[in-house]
CSV table of C-alpha atoms in Angstrom, one decimal:
chain,number,residue,atom,x,y,z
A,1410,UNK,CA,-24.0,-17.5,-13.6
A,1411,UNK,CA,-24.1,-19.7,-10.5
A,1412,UNK,CA,-22.8,-18.1,-7.4
A,1413,UNK,CA,-22.6,-20.1,-4.2
A,1414,UNK,CA,-21.4,-18.6,-0.9
A,1415,UNK,CA,-21.5,-20.6,2.4
A,1416,UNK,CA,-19.0,-19.2,4.9
A,1417,UNK,CA,-18.4,-18.7,8.6
A,1418,UNK,CA,-16.1,-16.0,10.0
A,1419,UNK,CA,-15.5,-14.6,13.4
A,1420,UNK,CA,-14.0,-11.2,13.9
A,1421,UNK,CA,-12.9,-9.7,17.2
A,1422,UNK,CA,-13.0,-6.0,18.0
A,1423,UNK,CA,-11.6,-5.7,21.4
A,1424,UNK,CA,-13.5,-8.3,23.6
A,1425,UNK,CA,-16.6,-8.3,21.4
A,1426,UNK,CA,-16.9,-10.8,18.7
A,1427,UNK,CA,-18.8,-10.5,15.5
A,1428,UNK,CA,-20.0,-13.7,13.9
A,1429,UNK,CA,-20.7,-13.9,10.2
A,1430,UNK,CA,-22.5,-17.0,9.2
A,1431,UNK,CA,-24.1,-16.7,5.8
A,1432,UNK,CA,-25.1,-19.0,3.0
A,1433,UNK,CA,-26.8,-18.1,-0.2
A,1434,UNK,CA,-26.8,-19.4,-3.8
A,1435,UNK,CA,-28.1,-17.8,-6.9
A,1436,UNK,CA,-28.1,-18.5,-10.6
A,1437,UNK,CA,-29.3,-15.0,-11.4
A,1438,UNK,CA,-27.1,-12.3,-12.8
A,1439,UNK,CA,-27.9,-9.5,-10.4
A,1440,UNK,CA,-27.7,-10.4,-6.7
A,1441,UNK,CA,-28.3,-7.6,-4.1
A,1442,UNK,CA,-27.1,-8.0,-0.5
A,1443,UNK,CA,-29.5,-5.9,1.5
A,1444,UNK,CA,-29.5,-4.8,5.1
A,1445,UNK,CA,-28.5,-2.1,7.5
A,1446,UNK,CA,-24.8,-1.2,8.2
A,1447,UNK,CA,-22.6,-3.5,10.3
A,1448,UNK,CA,-24.3,-6.8,9.5
A,1449,UNK,CA,-21.5,-8.2,7.5
A,1450,UNK,CA,-22.4,-7.4,3.9
A,1451,UNK,CA,-19.0,-5.8,3.1
A,1452,UNK,CA,-17.2,-8.6,4.9
A,1453,UNK,CA,-19.0,-11.1,2.6
A,1454,UNK,CA,-17.9,-9.2,-0.5
A,1455,UNK,CA,-14.3,-9.1,0.8
A,1456,UNK,CA,-14.3,-12.9,1.2
A,1457,UNK,CA,-15.6,-13.4,-2.3
A,1458,UNK,CA,-12.8,-11.1,-3.6
A,1459,UNK,CA,-10.2,-12.9,-1.5
A,1460,UNK,CA,-9.3,-9.9,0.6
A,1461,UNK,CA,-10.4,-11.7,3.8
A,1462,UNK,CA,-10.2,-15.4,4.5
A,1463,UNK,CA,-13.3,-17.0,6.0
A,1464,UNK,CA,-12.7,-19.4,8.9
A,1465,UNK,CA,-14.5,-22.1,7.1
A,1466,UNK,CA,-16.8,-22.7,4.2
A,1467,UNK,CA,-17.0,-22.6,0.4
A,1468,UNK,CA,-17.2,-19.9,-2.3
A,1469,UNK,CA,-18.0,-21.0,-5.8
A,1470,UNK,CA,-18.4,-18.6,-8.8
A,1471,UNK,CA,-19.5,-20.2,-12.0
A,1472,UNK,CA,-17.5,-23.4,-12.4
A,1473,UNK,CA,-14.7,-22.2,-10.3
A,1474,UNK,CA,-14.2,-22.9,-6.6
A,1475,UNK,CA,-12.5,-19.8,-5.2
A,1476,UNK,CA,-12.4,-21.0,-1.6
A,1477,UNK,CA,-13.1,-24.3,0.1
A,1478,UNK,CA,-11.8,-24.9,3.6
A,1479,UNK,CA,-12.4,-28.6,3.5
A,1480,UNK,CA,-10.4,-29.1,0.3
A,1481,UNK,CA,-7.8,-26.4,1.3
A,1482,UNK,CA,-8.5,-24.3,-1.7
A,1483,UNK,CA,-7.8,-20.6,-1.4
A,1484,UNK,CA,-7.3,-18.7,-4.6
A,1485,UNK,CA,-5.4,-15.5,-3.9
A,1486,UNK,CA,-7.2,-12.3,-4.7
A,1487,UNK,CA,-5.0,-11.4,-7.7
A,1488,UNK,CA,-6.0,-14.7,-9.4
A,1489,UNK,CA,-9.7,-14.5,-8.8
A,1490,UNK,CA,-10.5,-12.2,-11.7
A,1491,UNK,CA,-13.2,-10.5,-9.7
A,1492,UNK,CA,-13.9,-6.8,-10.2
A,1493,UNK,CA,-14.4,-4.8,-7.0
A,1494,UNK,CA,-15.7,-1.3,-6.8
A,1495,UNK,CA,-15.1,0.0,-3.2
A,1496,UNK,CA,-17.5,2.2,-1.4
A,1497,UNK,CA,-15.3,5.2,-1.5
A,1498,UNK,CA,-13.9,3.9,-4.9
A,1499,UNK,CA,-10.3,3.6,-3.6
A,1500,UNK,CA,-8.8,5.4,-6.6
A,1501,UNK,CA,-5.1,5.7,-6.5
A,1502,UNK,CA,-4.6,9.4,-5.6
A,1503,UNK,CA,-1.1,9.5,-7.1
A,1504,UNK,CA,-2.2,8.4,-10.5
A,1505,UNK,CA,-4.1,10.1,-13.3
A,1506,UNK,CA,-7.5,8.8,-14.6
A,1507,UNK,CA,-5.8,6.9,-17.5
A,1508,UNK,CA,-3.2,5.4,-15.1
A,1509,UNK,CA,-5.9,4.4,-12.7
A,1510,UNK,CA,-8.1,2.8,-15.4
A,1511,UNK,CA,-5.1,0.9,-16.9
A,1512,UNK,CA,-3.7,-0.1,-13.5
A,1513,UNK,CA,-4.7,-3.8,-13.8
A,1514,UNK,CA,-3.5,-4.1,-17.4
A,1515,UNK,CA,-0.2,-5.6,-18.4
A,1516,UNK,CA,2.4,-2.9,-17.7
A,1517,UNK,CA,5.6,-2.0,-19.4
A,1518,UNK,CA,8.0,0.1,-17.6
A,1519,UNK,CA,7.7,2.9,-16.6
A,1520,UNK,CA,4.1,3.8,-17.4
A,1521,UNK,CA,4.4,2.3,-20.8
A,1522,UNK,CA,1.4,0.3,-22.0
A,1523,UNK,CA,1.9,-2.3,-24.7
A,1524,UNK,CA,0.0,-1.4,-27.9
A,1525,UNK,CA,-2.9,-3.8,-27.4
A,1526,UNK,CA,-3.4,-2.7,-23.9
A,1527,UNK,CA,-3.4,1.0,-25.0
A,1528,UNK,CA,-6.2,0.3,-27.3
A,1529,UNK,CA,-8.2,-1.4,-24.5
A,1530,UNK,CA,-7.5,1.7,-22.3
A,1531,UNK,CA,-8.8,4.1,-25.0
A,1532,UNK,CA,-11.9,2.0,-25.6
A,1533,UNK,CA,-12.6,1.9,-21.8
A,1534,UNK,CA,-12.1,5.7,-21.5
A,1535,UNK,CA,-14.5,6.2,-24.4
A,1536,UNK,CA,-17.2,3.9,-23.0
A,1537,UNK,CA,-17.1,5.6,-19.6
A,1538,UNK,CA,-16.8,9.1,-21.1
A,1539,UNK,CA,-13.5,9.7,-19.4
A,1540,UNK,CA,-11.4,10.6,-22.4
A,1541,UNK,CA,-11.4,14.3,-21.7
A,1542,UNK,CA,-10.4,13.6,-18.1
A,1543,UNK,CA,-7.6,11.1,-18.8
A,1544,UNK,CA,-4.9,13.3,-17.4
A,1545,UNK,CA,-6.8,14.5,-14.3
A,1546,UNK,CA,-6.1,13.3,-10.8
A,1547,UNK,CA,-8.8,11.7,-8.7
A,1548,UNK,CA,-8.9,14.7,-6.3
A,1549,UNK,CA,-10.1,16.9,-9.2
A,1550,UNK,CA,-13.1,14.7,-10.1
A,1551,UNK,CA,-16.7,14.8,-9.0
A,1552,UNK,CA,-18.4,11.9,-7.2
A,1553,UNK,CA,-20.0,10.6,-10.4
A,1554,UNK,CA,-16.7,10.8,-12.3
A,1555,UNK,CA,-14.8,9.0,-9.6
A,1556,UNK,CA,-17.4,6.2,-9.8
A,1557,UNK,CA,-17.0,5.9,-13.5
A,1558,UNK,CA,-13.2,5.6,-13.1
A,1559,UNK,CA,-13.6,2.9,-10.5
A,1560,UNK,CA,-16.0,1.0,-12.7
A,1561,UNK,CA,-13.8,1.3,-15.7
A,1562,UNK,CA,-10.7,0.2,-13.7
A,1563,UNK,CA,-12.6,-2.9,-12.5
A,1564,UNK,CA,-14.2,-3.8,-15.9
A,1565,UNK,CA,-11.2,-3.2,-18.2
A,1566,UNK,CA,-9.8,-6.6,-17.1
A,1567,UNK,CA,-13.0,-8.3,-18.2
A,1568,UNK,CA,-13.6,-9.9,-14.7
A,1569,UNK,CA,-16.0,-12.9,-14.4
A,1570,UNK,CA,-17.9,-11.2,-11.6
A,1571,UNK,CA,-18.4,-7.6,-10.5
A,1572,UNK,CA,-18.7,-6.7,-6.8
A,1573,UNK,CA,-20.1,-3.3,-5.9
A,1574,UNK,CA,-20.0,-2.0,-2.3
A,1575,UNK,CA,-22.7,0.6,-1.8
A,1576,UNK,CA,-22.0,2.2,-5.2
A,1577,UNK,CA,-24.6,4.9,-5.0
A,1578,UNK,CA,-24.3,6.0,-1.4
A,1579,UNK,CA,-22.2,9.1,-2.1
A,1580,UNK,CA,-24.2,10.3,-5.1
A,1581,UNK,CA,-27.1,12.7,-5.0
A,1582,UNK,CA,-30.6,11.3,-5.7
A,1583,UNK,CA,-30.8,12.5,-9.3
A,1584,UNK,CA,-27.4,11.0,-10.2
A,1585,UNK,CA,-28.4,7.8,-8.4
A,1586,UNK,CA,-31.4,7.1,-10.8
A,1587,UNK,CA,-29.1,7.7,-13.8
A,1588,UNK,CA,-26.3,5.5,-12.5
A,1589,UNK,CA,-28.7,2.6,-11.9
A,1590,UNK,CA,-29.7,2.7,-15.5
A,1591,UNK,CA,-26.0,3.0,-16.5
A,1592,UNK,CA,-25.2,0.0,-14.4
A,1593,UNK,CA,-27.8,-2.1,-16.0
A,1594,UNK,CA,-26.6,-1.1,-19.5
A,1595,UNK,CA,-23.0,-2.0,-18.4
A,1596,UNK,CA,-24.1,-5.3,-17.1
A,1597,UNK,CA,-25.6,-6.1,-20.6
A,1598,UNK,CA,-22.7,-4.7,-22.4
A,1599,UNK,CA,-20.1,-6.7,-20.5
A,1600,UNK,CA,-22.4,-9.6,-19.9
A,1601,UNK,CA,-21.1,-9.8,-16.4
A,1602,UNK,CA,-22.9,-11.0,-13.2
A,1603,UNK,CA,-23.1,-8.4,-10.4
A,1604,UNK,CA,-23.3,-8.6,-6.7
A,1605,UNK,CA,-24.2,-5.3,-5.1
A,1606,UNK,CA,-24.5,-4.2,-1.5
A,1607,UNK,CA,-27.0,-1.6,-0.5
A,1608,UNK,CA,-29.2,-0.4,2.3
A,1609,UNK,CA,-31.5,1.5,-0.1
A,1610,UNK,CA,-34.7,-0.3,-1.0
A,1611,UNK,CA,-34.8,1.8,-4.2
A,1612,UNK,CA,-31.7,0.0,-5.4
A,1613,UNK,CA,-33.4,-3.3,-4.6
A,1614,UNK,CA,-36.5,-2.4,-6.5
A,1615,UNK,CA,-34.7,-1.2,-9.6
A,1616,UNK,CA,-31.9,-3.8,-9.9
A,1617,UNK,CA,-32.3,-7.0,-8.0
A,1618,UNK,CA,-32.9,-10.4,-9.5
A,1619,UNK,CA,-32.1,-12.1,-6.2
A,1620,UNK,CA,-32.2,-10.2,-2.9
A,1621,UNK,CA,-30.3,-11.6,0.0
A,1622,UNK,CA,-31.5,-9.9,3.2
A,1623,UNK,CA,-28.9,-9.6,6.0
A,1624,UNK,CA,-29.6,-9.4,9.7
A,1625,UNK,CA,-26.9,-9.5,12.4
A,1626,UNK,CA,-24.3,-11.5,10.4
A,1627,UNK,CA,-26.9,-13.9,9.1
A,1628,UNK,CA,-29.1,-14.2,6.0
A,1629,UNK,CA,-32.7,-13.8,7.2
A,1630,UNK,CA,-34.3,-14.4,3.8
A,1631,UNK,CA,-33.6,-14.8,0.1
A,1632,UNK,CA,-36.1,-13.4,-2.3
A,1633,UNK,CA,-36.5,-13.4,-6.0
A,1634,UNK,CA,-38.7,-10.5,-7.0
A,1635,UNK,CA,-41.8,-11.1,-9.0
A,1636,UNK,CA,-41.2,-11.5,-12.7
A,1637,UNK,CA,-41.8,-8.4,-14.7
A,1638,UNK,CA,-42.0,-7.9,-18.4
A,1639,UNK,CA,-41.7,-4.2,-18.7
A,1640,UNK,CA,-38.3,-2.6,-19.2
A,1641,UNK,CA,-36.4,-1.6,-16.1
A,1642,UNK,CA,-36.7,2.1,-16.5
A,1643,UNK,CA,-40.4,1.8,-16.3
A,1644,UNK,CA,-40.4,-0.2,-13.1
A,1645,UNK,CA,-42.2,1.6,-10.3
A,1646,UNK,CA,-39.8,3.7,-8.2
A,1647,UNK,CA,-40.3,1.6,-5.2
A,1648,UNK,CA,-42.2,-1.7,-5.6
A,1649,UNK,CA,-44.4,-2.7,-2.7
A,1650,UNK,CA,-42.4,-6.0,-2.2
A,1651,UNK,CA,-39.2,-4.1,-1.9
A,1652,UNK,CA,-40.7,-1.7,0.6
A,1653,UNK,CA,-41.8,-4.7,2.6
A,1654,UNK,CA,-38.1,-5.6,3.0
A,1655,UNK,CA,-37.6,-2.7,5.4
A,1656,UNK,CA,-40.5,-3.7,7.6
B,113,UNK,CA,39.4,35.6,-0.2
B,114,UNK,CA,37.1,33.4,1.8
B,115,UNK,CA,38.0,30.3,-0.3
B,116,UNK,CA,41.6,31.3,0.3
B,117,UNK,CA,41.1,31.1,4.0
B,118,UNK,CA,39.2,27.8,3.7
B,119,UNK,CA,41.9,26.2,1.6
B,120,UNK,CA,44.5,27.6,3.8
B,121,UNK,CA,42.8,26.6,7.1
B,122,UNK,CA,41.4,23.2,6.2
B,123,UNK,CA,41.9,20.3,4.0
B,124,UNK,CA,38.4,19.3,2.8
B,125,UNK,CA,39.1,15.6,2.6
B,126,UNK,CA,37.0,14.9,5.7
B,127,UNK,CA,34.0,16.5,4.1
B,128,UNK,CA,34.1,14.3,1.0
B,129,UNK,CA,34.8,11.3,3.1
B,130,UNK,CA,31.9,12.1,5.3
B,131,UNK,CA,29.5,12.6,2.4
B,132,UNK,CA,30.7,9.3,0.9
B,133,UNK,CA,30.3,7.4,4.2
B,134,UNK,CA,26.9,9.0,5.0
B,135,UNK,CA,25.7,8.5,1.5
B,136,UNK,CA,26.5,4.8,1.3
B,137,UNK,CA,25.3,4.2,4.8
B,138,UNK,CA,22.0,5.9,4.1
B,139,UNK,CA,21.5,3.8,1.0
B,140,UNK,CA,22.1,0.7,3.1
B,141,UNK,CA,19.8,1.8,5.9
B,142,UNK,CA,17.2,3.0,3.5
B,143,UNK,CA,16.8,-0.5,1.8
B,144,UNK,CA,17.1,-2.4,5.1
B,145,UNK,CA,15.1,0.0,7.2
B,146,UNK,CA,12.2,0.4,4.7
B,147,UNK,CA,11.9,-3.4,4.2
B,148,UNK,CA,11.9,-4.1,7.9
B,149,UNK,CA,9.5,-1.3,8.6
B,150,UNK,CA,7.1,-2.6,6.0
B,151,UNK,CA,7.4,-6.1,7.4
B,152,UNK,CA,6.6,-4.9,10.9
B,153,UNK,CA,3.8,-2.5,9.9
B,154,UNK,CA,2.0,-4.9,7.6
B,155,UNK,CA,2.4,-8.5,8.9
B,156,UNK,CA,2.0,-10.4,12.1
B,157,UNK,CA,4.6,-12.9,12.9
B,158,UNK,CA,6.3,-14.4,16.0
B,159,UNK,CA,9.1,-12.2,17.3
B,160,UNK,CA,7.7,-9.0,15.6
B,161,UNK,CA,7.9,-7.0,18.8
B,162,UNK,CA,11.5,-8.2,19.4
B,163,UNK,CA,12.5,-7.2,15.9
B,164,UNK,CA,10.9,-3.8,16.5
B,165,UNK,CA,12.8,-3.3,19.7
B,166,UNK,CA,16.1,-4.5,18.2
B,167,UNK,CA,15.9,-2.0,15.3
B,168,UNK,CA,15.1,0.8,17.7
B,169,UNK,CA,17.9,0.0,20.1
B,170,UNK,CA,20.6,2.0,18.3
B,171,UNK,CA,18.5,5.1,19.1
B,172,UNK,CA,19.0,4.7,22.8
B,173,UNK,CA,22.2,2.8,23.2
B,174,UNK,CA,25.4,4.8,23.6
B,175,UNK,CA,27.3,4.8,20.3
B,176,UNK,CA,30.4,3.3,22.1
B,177,UNK,CA,28.3,0.3,23.1
B,178,UNK,CA,27.2,-0.1,19.5
B,179,UNK,CA,30.8,0.2,18.4
B,180,UNK,CA,31.8,-2.5,20.9
B,181,UNK,CA,29.1,-4.8,19.5
B,182,UNK,CA,30.3,-4.1,16.0
B,183,UNK,CA,33.9,-5.0,16.9
B,184,UNK,CA,32.7,-8.2,18.5
B,185,UNK,CA,30.8,-8.9,15.3
B,186,UNK,CA,33.2,-7.8,12.5
B,187,UNK,CA,36.5,-7.6,14.4
B,188,UNK,CA,39.4,-10.0,13.6
B,189,UNK,CA,38.0,-12.5,16.0
B,190,UNK,CA,34.4,-11.7,15.5
B,191,UNK,CA,32.3,-14.5,13.9
B,192,UNK,CA,31.4,-12.4,10.9
B,193,UNK,CA,34.8,-10.7,10.7
B,194,UNK,CA,36.6,-14.0,10.7
B,195,UNK,CA,34.3,-15.4,8.0
B,196,UNK,CA,34.8,-12.4,5.8
B,197,UNK,CA,38.6,-12.6,6.4
B,198,UNK,CA,38.8,-16.2,5.6
B,199,UNK,CA,36.5,-16.4,2.6
B,200,UNK,CA,36.9,-13.1,0.9
B,201,UNK,CA,40.1,-11.7,2.5
B,202,UNK,CA,38.1,-8.6,3.6
B,203,UNK,CA,38.6,-6.8,6.9
B,204,UNK,CA,36.1,-4.0,7.7
B,205,UNK,CA,38.0,-2.7,10.9
B,206,UNK,CA,39.8,0.6,10.3
B,207,UNK,CA,38.4,1.1,6.8
B,208,UNK,CA,35.8,3.5,5.4
B,209,UNK,CA,33.5,0.6,4.8
B,210,UNK,CA,33.7,-0.1,8.5
B,211,UNK,CA,32.7,3.5,9.1
B,212,UNK,CA,29.7,3.0,6.7
B,213,UNK,CA,28.6,0.0,8.8
B,214,UNK,CA,28.8,2.0,12.0
B,215,UNK,CA,26.9,5.0,10.5
B,216,UNK,CA,24.3,2.6,9.0
B,217,UNK,CA,23.6,0.9,12.3
B,218,UNK,CA,23.3,4.2,14.2
B,219,UNK,CA,21.0,5.8,11.6
B,220,UNK,CA,18.8,2.7,11.1
B,221,UNK,CA,16.2,3.6,13.8
B,222,UNK,CA,15.5,7.0,12.1
B,223,UNK,CA,14.2,5.3,9.0
B,224,UNK,CA,12.8,2.3,10.8
B,225,UNK,CA,10.7,4.6,13.1
B,226,UNK,CA,9.5,7.1,10.5
B,227,UNK,CA,8.7,4.6,7.6
B,228,UNK,CA,5.8,2.8,9.5
B,229,UNK,CA,4.1,6.2,10.1
B,230,UNK,CA,4.4,6.8,6.4
B,231,UNK,CA,3.0,3.4,5.5
B,232,UNK,CA,0.1,3.8,8.0
B,233,UNK,CA,-0.9,6.9,6.0
B,234,UNK,CA,-1.5,4.7,3.0
B,235,UNK,CA,-5.2,3.5,3.0
B,236,UNK,CA,-5.2,-0.3,3.2
B,237,UNK,CA,-8.2,-0.2,0.8
B,238,UNK,CA,-5.9,1.0,-1.9
B,239,UNK,CA,-3.6,-2.0,-1.5
B,240,UNK,CA,-6.7,-4.2,-1.5
B,241,UNK,CA,-7.9,-2.5,-4.7
B,242,UNK,CA,-4.5,-3.3,-6.3
B,243,UNK,CA,-4.8,-6.9,-5.3
B,244,UNK,CA,-8.2,-7.3,-6.9
B,245,UNK,CA,-6.7,-5.8,-10.0
B,246,UNK,CA,-4.3,-8.7,-10.2
B,247,UNK,CA,-1.1,-7.4,-8.6
B,248,UNK,CA,1.3,-9.6,-6.6
B,249,UNK,CA,2.3,-8.5,-3.1
B,250,UNK,CA,5.7,-7.2,-4.5
B,251,UNK,CA,3.9,-5.2,-7.2
B,252,UNK,CA,1.5,-3.8,-4.6
B,253,UNK,CA,4.4,-2.5,-2.6
B,254,UNK,CA,6.2,-0.9,-5.5
B,255,UNK,CA,3.2,0.5,-7.3
B,256,UNK,CA,1.0,1.6,-4.4
B,257,UNK,CA,2.5,1.5,-0.9
B,258,UNK,CA,5.9,3.0,-1.8
B,259,UNK,CA,4.8,5.7,-4.1
B,260,UNK,CA,2.2,6.9,-1.6
B,261,UNK,CA,4.5,6.7,1.4
B,262,UNK,CA,7.7,8.0,-0.3
B,263,UNK,CA,7.5,11.5,1.0
B,264,UNK,CA,7.5,10.4,4.6
B,265,UNK,CA,10.1,7.8,3.9
B,266,UNK,CA,12.3,10.3,2.2
B,267,UNK,CA,12.0,12.6,5.2
B,268,UNK,CA,13.2,9.8,7.4
B,269,UNK,CA,16.0,9.0,4.9
B,270,UNK,CA,17.2,12.6,5.1
B,271,UNK,CA,17.2,12.5,8.9
B,272,UNK,CA,19.2,9.3,8.7
B,273,UNK,CA,21.7,10.9,6.4
B,274,UNK,CA,22.1,13.8,8.8
B,275,UNK,CA,22.6,11.4,11.7
B,276,UNK,CA,25.1,9.4,9.7
B,277,UNK,CA,27.0,12.6,8.9
B,278,UNK,CA,27.3,13.4,12.6
B,279,UNK,CA,28.2,9.9,13.7
B,280,UNK,CA,31.2,9.9,16.1
B,281,UNK,CA,31.4,7.2,18.8
B,282,UNK,CA,30.8,4.0,16.9
B,283,UNK,CA,32.8,5.2,13.9
B,284,UNK,CA,35.8,6.0,16.1
B,285,UNK,CA,35.7,2.5,17.6
B,286,UNK,CA,35.2,0.5,14.4
B,287,UNK,CA,37.0,2.6,11.9
B,288,UNK,CA,39.5,4.6,14.0
B,289,UNK,CA,40.6,8.1,13.3
B,290,UNK,CA,43.0,7.8,10.4
B,291,UNK,CA,43.3,11.2,8.6
B,292,UNK,CA,42.5,10.9,4.9
B,293,UNK,CA,41.2,7.3,5.3
B,294,UNK,CA,38.6,7.1,8.0
B,295,UNK,CA,38.7,10.6,9.5
B,296,UNK,CA,35.2,12.0,9.0
B,297,UNK,CA,34.1,15.6,9.7
B,298,UNK,CA,33.1,15.0,13.3
B,299,UNK,CA,36.3,13.2,14.1
B,300,UNK,CA,38.3,15.9,12.3
B,301,UNK,CA,36.6,18.5,14.5
B,302,UNK,CA,37.6,16.6,17.6
B,303,UNK,CA,41.2,16.3,16.3
B,304,UNK,CA,41.4,20.0,15.5
B,305,UNK,CA,40.2,21.0,18.9
B,306,UNK,CA,42.6,18.6,20.7
B,307,UNK,CA,45.4,20.0,18.6
B,308,UNK,CA,44.4,23.6,19.5
B,309,UNK,CA,43.8,24.4,15.8
B,310,UNK,CA,40.7,26.6,16.4
B,311,UNK,CA,40.5,28.0,12.8
B,312,UNK,CA,40.3,24.6,11.3
B,313,UNK,CA,37.7,23.5,13.9
B,314,UNK,CA,35.6,26.6,13.3
B,315,UNK,CA,35.4,26.0,9.5
B,316,UNK,CA,34.6,22.3,9.9
B,317,UNK,CA,31.9,23.1,12.5
B,318,UNK,CA,30.3,25.7,10.1
B,319,UNK,CA,30.4,23.3,7.2
B,320,UNK,CA,28.7,20.4,9.1
B,321,UNK,CA,26.1,22.7,10.7
B,322,UNK,CA,25.2,24.2,7.4
B,323,UNK,CA,24.8,20.8,5.7
B,324,UNK,CA,22.7,19.4,8.6
B,325,UNK,CA,20.5,22.5,8.9
B,326,UNK,CA,19.8,22.4,5.1
B,327,UNK,CA,18.8,18.7,5.4
B,328,UNK,CA,16.5,19.3,8.3
B,329,UNK,CA,14.7,22.2,6.5
B,330,UNK,CA,14.3,20.2,3.2
B,331,UNK,CA,13.1,17.1,5.0
B,332,UNK,CA,10.6,19.1,7.0
B,333,UNK,CA,9.2,20.5,3.7
B,334,UNK,CA,9.0,17.1,2.1
B,335,UNK,CA,7.1,15.7,5.1
B,336,UNK,CA,4.5,18.4,4.9
B,337,UNK,CA,3.5,18.1,1.3
B,338,UNK,CA,1.0,15.3,0.4
B,339,UNK,CA,-1.6,14.2,-2.1
B,340,UNK,CA,-4.8,14.7,-0.2
């Protein structure tokens, strides 16, 4: 899917100002925003989701213009149909796994899901292996389980784009490798384009179809990795081109 | 034997009246105070600081001053009072509804000041998550912010109730001291002491102290418990 982002935003913290001026476009289905902390990657994701408004610019996802300052278009976050998985997952602590996952579905009252929606919930719980945990609260889950809940909650609405903010940063190395494979499987299963933030070159090597490299609020380069024919799980753990990104 | 003494010594009408007045007043303050607090905590608009100060004012102004303002507002010649009288034929002065208004104004700051702290405890990211999941701002408030902040808000609500129960000055000025009609517990205590009826005063004092102490203990417990 075609994704086009061209935005400017100034943020003040005290007397210091942070300038975000980024532009990138991709028609690939897996875009990775890569760079150290504090360069504006999360801010970019928030503007795509509609949680922050850029000062000026344009955001287009597929055929849909989500934001265009010159045409005064600003689709509110709730109508953007963009799935967002937050860095710390932002699960609702007062709701069970099932209630978290079904949060974005049409709700009856109170806590009553219409029949069709209940089937979707059961299906999602099954896919993400959460059925045995459906009555647990987020505080009783492990990091990997929380992430599955966050993914299920975002994907159950069949969004047109999935945004992931450092999804693997709180997982241990072993789980990270597994979750990367899971994520690629999910992307195929839901046929959904993904934008992912990371500062881990391993993620870039394993996942990226387009890499957008960030530096001080700007895009320093946009790279498409060399074409490879072998399946993802056999890709080298850290390709030399990805390692070069850190240089 | 004890109930015999109570029945003998006091007529409990002031207690029921106080609970009615404080209950309705807390309901009013709760809705008004929580909405205003959420507005001030979450949005930026012109006059925000002014609104903040105005809602906190009853905490520091003498109740008699508040009573005076209320008389100016809803008295027979007050602009709101005249409108109510002419359109609906209602007068709030010297009625229990007037006492509700006085108690509500006096207890407003207790909710207004405690609710923002409760809302600030709610992670903004959770509200954002709800927005990306398709919820309107109203739905975000009722399904995320309020359920996560309710313990803190409830604690504020109980404090407001306790304050409304003890309200004296503004109530006296707006609703008067009519036994059986607007005479609440605190006014009844004052009356009993003035009349030299010590037995009645003692019983009333014990009642109001017990109720207020219970409320404080319960609200303290509610405030401590949380999800995290």
